[in-house]
Amino acid sequence: MSISITPAANERMRHFLATTPGAAGVRFGVKRTGCSGFSYVVDLAERMSPEDQALDVDGVRLIVDAKSLPLVDGTVIDFQRQGLNAAFVFHNPNATGECGCGESFTIS
């Protein structure tokens, strides 16, 4: 299992974790939605469930649920600012397509 985060994403995640000291980590995964099938989920995790796996990625604890693991293996998480917008950006080698708006992706 391999997930990487860029320095910009690391800084943003550490900021979120610092403002919520009781958090178990940063939850990263996917959910079924959008016009292509899946969208990414990045949020603070209040706790872990038995099916979750915790990964220490450059000092950030990522928590990934069992169903998401094979879909996000190899993903690089970045954080980018463009004008007034700021968002996490995902480079997932498992994605075979994306919708036109970039909000969801497909895995064959």
XYZ file of N, CA and C in Angstrom:
324
model
N 0.848 -1.181 0.000
C 0.000 0.000 0.000
C 0.881 1.227 0.000
N 0.663 2.095 -0.961
C 1.493 3.281 -1.093
C 0.626 4.497 -1.417
N 0.688 5.496 -0.567
C 0.066 6.792 -0.816
C 1.123 7.834 -0.469
N 1.274 8.831 -1.322
C 2.254 9.890 -1.086
C 1.532 11.223 -0.955
N 2.151 12.138 -0.223
C 1.615 13.489 -0.136
C 2.747 14.477 -0.416
N 2.422 15.522 -1.148
C 3.417 16.550 -1.456
C 3.636 17.424 -0.229
N 4.709 18.204 -0.206
C 4.916 19.115 0.926
C 3.732 20.063 1.151
N 3.105 20.554 0.085
C 1.962 21.466 0.237
C 0.780 20.750 0.895
N 0.506 19.512 0.503
C -0.582 18.741 1.112
C -0.240 18.401 2.558
N 1.013 18.093 2.821
C 1.452 17.784 4.177
C 1.207 18.978 5.089
N 1.595 20.155 4.629
C 1.404 21.372 5.428
C -0.080 21.616 5.714
N -0.921 21.450 4.696
C -2.365 21.685 4.870
C -2.967 20.676 5.841
N -2.597 19.407 5.712
C -3.123 18.375 6.611
C -2.659 18.596 8.047
N -1.405 18.972 8.218
C -0.896 19.251 9.575
C -1.643 20.431 10.205
N -1.980 21.419 9.386
C -2.752 22.559 9.881
C -4.112 22.091 10.404
N -4.819 21.260 9.613
C -6.115 20.729 10.048
C -5.977 19.933 11.339
N -4.965 19.084 11.411
C -4.764 18.254 12.598
C -4.427 19.103 13.820
N -3.679 20.172 13.636
C -3.318 21.054 14.753
C -4.529 21.766 15.322
N -5.517 22.053 14.484
C -6.707 22.748 14.968
C -7.713 21.792 15.608
N -7.489 20.487 15.469
C -8.367 19.478 16.071
C -7.492 18.421 16.732
N -6.946 18.720 17.899
C -5.981 17.818 18.530
C -6.527 16.424 18.869
N -7.822 16.252 19.000
C -8.382 14.943 19.327
C -8.605 14.051 18.127
N -8.312 14.541 16.925
C -8.553 13.752 15.709
C -7.629 12.540 15.661
N -8.158 11.438 15.131
C -7.369 10.220 14.968
C -6.405 10.332 13.801
N -6.700 11.226 12.856
C -5.865 11.411 11.677
C -6.683 12.036 10.568
N -6.157 11.961 9.349
C -6.841 12.471 8.168
C -7.425 11.280 7.418
N -8.739 11.293 7.238
C -9.393 10.221 6.491
C -9.260 10.503 5.003
N -8.792 9.482 4.266
C -8.666 9.571 2.819
C -9.313 8.335 2.216
N -10.171 8.549 1.256
C -10.825 7.422 0.606
C -11.653 7.890 -0.562
N -12.572 7.037 -0.972
C -13.458 7.355 -2.084
C -14.889 7.012 -1.700
N -15.817 7.637 -2.408
C -17.227 7.293 -2.270
C -17.834 7.261 -3.660
N -18.890 6.476 -3.827
C -19.585 6.403 -5.115
C -20.416 7.661 -5.287
N -20.149 8.370 -6.373
C -20.874 9.600 -6.664
C -20.433 10.142 -8.007
N -21.032 11.211 -8.421
C -20.608 11.903 -9.626
C -20.972 11.175 -10.901
N -20.602 11.791 -11.998
C -20.969 11.218 -13.297
C -19.999 10.133 -13.740
N -18.840 10.007 -13.096
C -17.883 8.977 -13.491
C -17.834 7.798 -12.534
N -18.385 7.908 -11.356
C -18.423 6.749 -10.469
C -17.898 6.957 -9.066
N -16.733 7.590 -8.913
C -16.138 7.770 -7.588
C -15.663 9.204 -7.419
N -15.678 9.669 -6.170
C -15.034 10.934 -5.849
C -14.205 10.723 -4.587
N -13.225 11.574 -4.404
C -12.321 11.451 -3.256
C -12.939 12.082 -2.017
N -12.557 11.554 -0.865
C -12.968 12.078 0.427
C -11.700 12.371 1.227
N -11.564 13.611 1.685
C -10.486 13.994 2.595
C -11.148 14.763 3.719
N -10.992 14.245 4.930
C -11.654 14.856 6.078
C -10.894 14.460 7.331
N -11.168 15.139 8.423
C -10.593 14.721 9.695
C -11.349 13.492 10.188
N -10.620 12.529 10.700
C -11.233 11.326 11.242
C -11.292 11.457 12.758
N -12.493 11.364 13.294
C -12.645 11.430 14.748
C -12.146 10.159 15.408
N -12.342 9.035 14.709
C -11.902 7.747 15.249
C -11.700 6.762 14.104
N -11.088 5.652 14.434
C -10.882 4.591 13.449
C -11.897 3.492 13.680
N -12.294 2.837 12.603
C -13.143 1.658 12.732
C -12.255 0.424 12.520
N -12.742 -0.762 12.883
C -11.917 -1.972 12.748
C -11.452 -2.252 11.312
N -12.217 -1.787 10.306
C -11.813 -2.054 8.917
C -10.838 -1.025 8.360
N -10.524 0.013 9.122
C -9.616 1.059 8.662
C -8.159 0.624 8.779
N -7.350 1.199 7.908
C -5.908 1.017 7.999
C -5.287 2.385 8.191
N -4.368 2.498 9.135
C -3.663 3.758 9.386
C -2.293 3.697 8.731
N -1.959 4.744 7.994
C -0.668 4.847 7.326
C 0.024 6.113 7.795
N 1.284 6.008 8.176
C 2.068 7.197 8.518
C 2.763 7.650 7.245
N 2.328 8.782 6.706
C 2.891 9.310 5.461
C 3.555 10.649 5.769
N 4.861 10.640 5.836
C 5.631 11.864 6.105
C 5.137 12.585 7.356
N 4.852 11.824 8.403
C 4.439 12.408 9.671
C 2.964 12.724 9.794
N 2.182 12.418 8.767
C 0.734 12.614 8.808
C 0.082 11.240 8.854
N -0.830 11.062 9.789
C -1.537 9.789 9.900
C -2.749 9.801 8.970
N -2.667 9.007 7.891
C -3.788 8.848 6.973
C -4.563 7.609 7.367
N -5.876 7.721 7.396
C -6.756 6.602 7.726
C -7.583 6.290 6.484
N -7.450 5.051 6.003
C -8.104 4.637 4.766
C -8.976 3.420 5.066
N -10.240 3.464 4.617
C -11.136 2.326 4.842
C -10.795 1.196 3.866
N -11.153 -0.025 4.224
C -10.785 -1.220 3.464
C -11.294 -1.187 2.022
N -12.482 -0.660 1.780
C -13.028 -0.626 0.424
C -12.274 0.349 -0.472
N -11.739 1.415 0.112
C -11.010 2.417 -0.671
C -9.571 2.007 -0.967
N -8.988 1.162 -0.128
C -7.566 0.831 -0.260
C -7.130 0.474 -1.678
N -7.773 -0.485 -2.349
C -7.288 -0.836 -3.690
C -7.527 0.270 -4.727
N -8.460 1.162 -4.460
C -8.782 2.223 -5.417
C -7.832 3.413 -5.320
N -7.169 3.578 -4.174
C -6.286 4.726 -3.972
C -4.810 4.348 -3.859
N -4.498 3.064 -3.960
C -3.115 2.626 -3.879
C -2.288 3.320 -4.966
N -1.192 3.937 -4.585
C -0.324 4.629 -5.532
C -0.659 6.093 -5.748
N -1.702 6.593 -5.103
C -2.133 7.978 -5.294
C -1.144 8.962 -4.668
N -0.932 10.066 -5.352
C -0.173 11.195 -4.819
C -1.183 12.300 -4.543
N -1.207 12.780 -3.299
C -2.114 13.855 -2.901
C -1.330 15.160 -2.870
N -1.848 16.160 -3.563
C -1.227 17.483 -3.604
C -2.255 18.504 -3.106
N -1.805 19.688 -2.782
C -2.686 20.791 -2.412
C -2.266 21.983 -3.241
N -3.204 22.546 -3.997
C -2.876 23.645 -4.900
C -3.793 24.833 -4.683
N -3.213 26.011 -4.866
C -3.967 27.265 -4.828
C -3.933 27.876 -6.218
N -5.112 28.305 -6.684
C -5.215 29.002 -7.963
C -6.159 30.180 -7.765
N -5.599 31.364 -7.689
C -6.412 32.544 -7.423
C -7.048 32.430 -6.049
N -8.370 32.537 -6.003
C -9.094 32.434 -4.737
C -9.421 31.003 -4.359
N -9.163 30.061 -5.246
C -9.500 28.654 -5.004
C -8.307 27.889 -4.450
N -8.604 26.962 -3.559
C -7.583 26.067 -3.008
C -8.230 24.712 -2.809
N -7.512 23.650 -3.197
C -8.100 22.317 -3.096
C -7.020 21.248 -3.142
N -7.354 20.092 -2.579
C -6.506 18.927 -2.741
C -6.663 18.429 -4.175
N -5.561 17.966 -4.751
C -5.533 17.438 -6.110
C -4.947 16.038 -6.028
N -5.519 15.109 -6.773
C -5.141 13.709 -6.676
C -4.587 13.197 -7.993
N -3.474 12.511 -7.927
C -2.862 11.867 -9.086
C -2.904 10.364 -8.803
N -3.933 9.720 -9.344
C -4.217 8.322 -9.038
C -3.921 7.456 -10.262
N -2.918 6.568 -10.177
C -2.589 5.727 -11.324
C -3.676 4.702 -11.648
N -4.610 4.487 -10.748
C -5.700 3.525 -10.963
C -6.861 4.128 -11.750
N -6.945 5.448 -11.797
C -8.048 6.124 -12.498
C -7.863 5.961 -14.002
N -8.908 5.511 -14.664
C -8.848 5.333 -16.117
C -9.595 6.435 -16.855
N -10.317 7.277 -16.136
C -11.033 8.384 -16.755
C -11.567 9.322 -15.696
N -11.874 10.541 -16.113
C -12.455 11.544 -15.224
C -13.621 12.206 -15.930
N -14.534 12.738 -15.149
C -15.641 13.485 -15.758
C -15.102 14.841 -16.210
N -15.868 15.535 -16.996
C -15.458 16.815 -17.543
C -15.166 17.872 -16.487
N -15.876 17.823 -15.365
C -15.671 18.834 -14.326
C -14.516 18.470 -13.400
N -14.007 17.243 -13.499
C -12.885 16.821 -12.668
C -13.247 16.433 -11.257
N -14.523 16.325 -10.952
C -14.967 16.013 -9.597
C -15.068 14.512 -9.315
N -15.118 13.688 -10.363
C -15.224 12.250 -10.147
C -14.359 11.504 -11.156
N -14.102 10.229 -10.876
C -13.227 9.442 -11.731
C -13.763 8.020 -11.865
N -13.202 7.316 -12.860
C -13.608 5.942 -13.170
C -12.396 5.034 -13.001
N -12.672 3.818 -12.549
C -11.667 2.767 -12.503
C -12.222 1.576 -13.246
N -11.465 1.084 -14.217
C -11.949 -0.061 -15.003
C -11.777 -1.362 -14.256
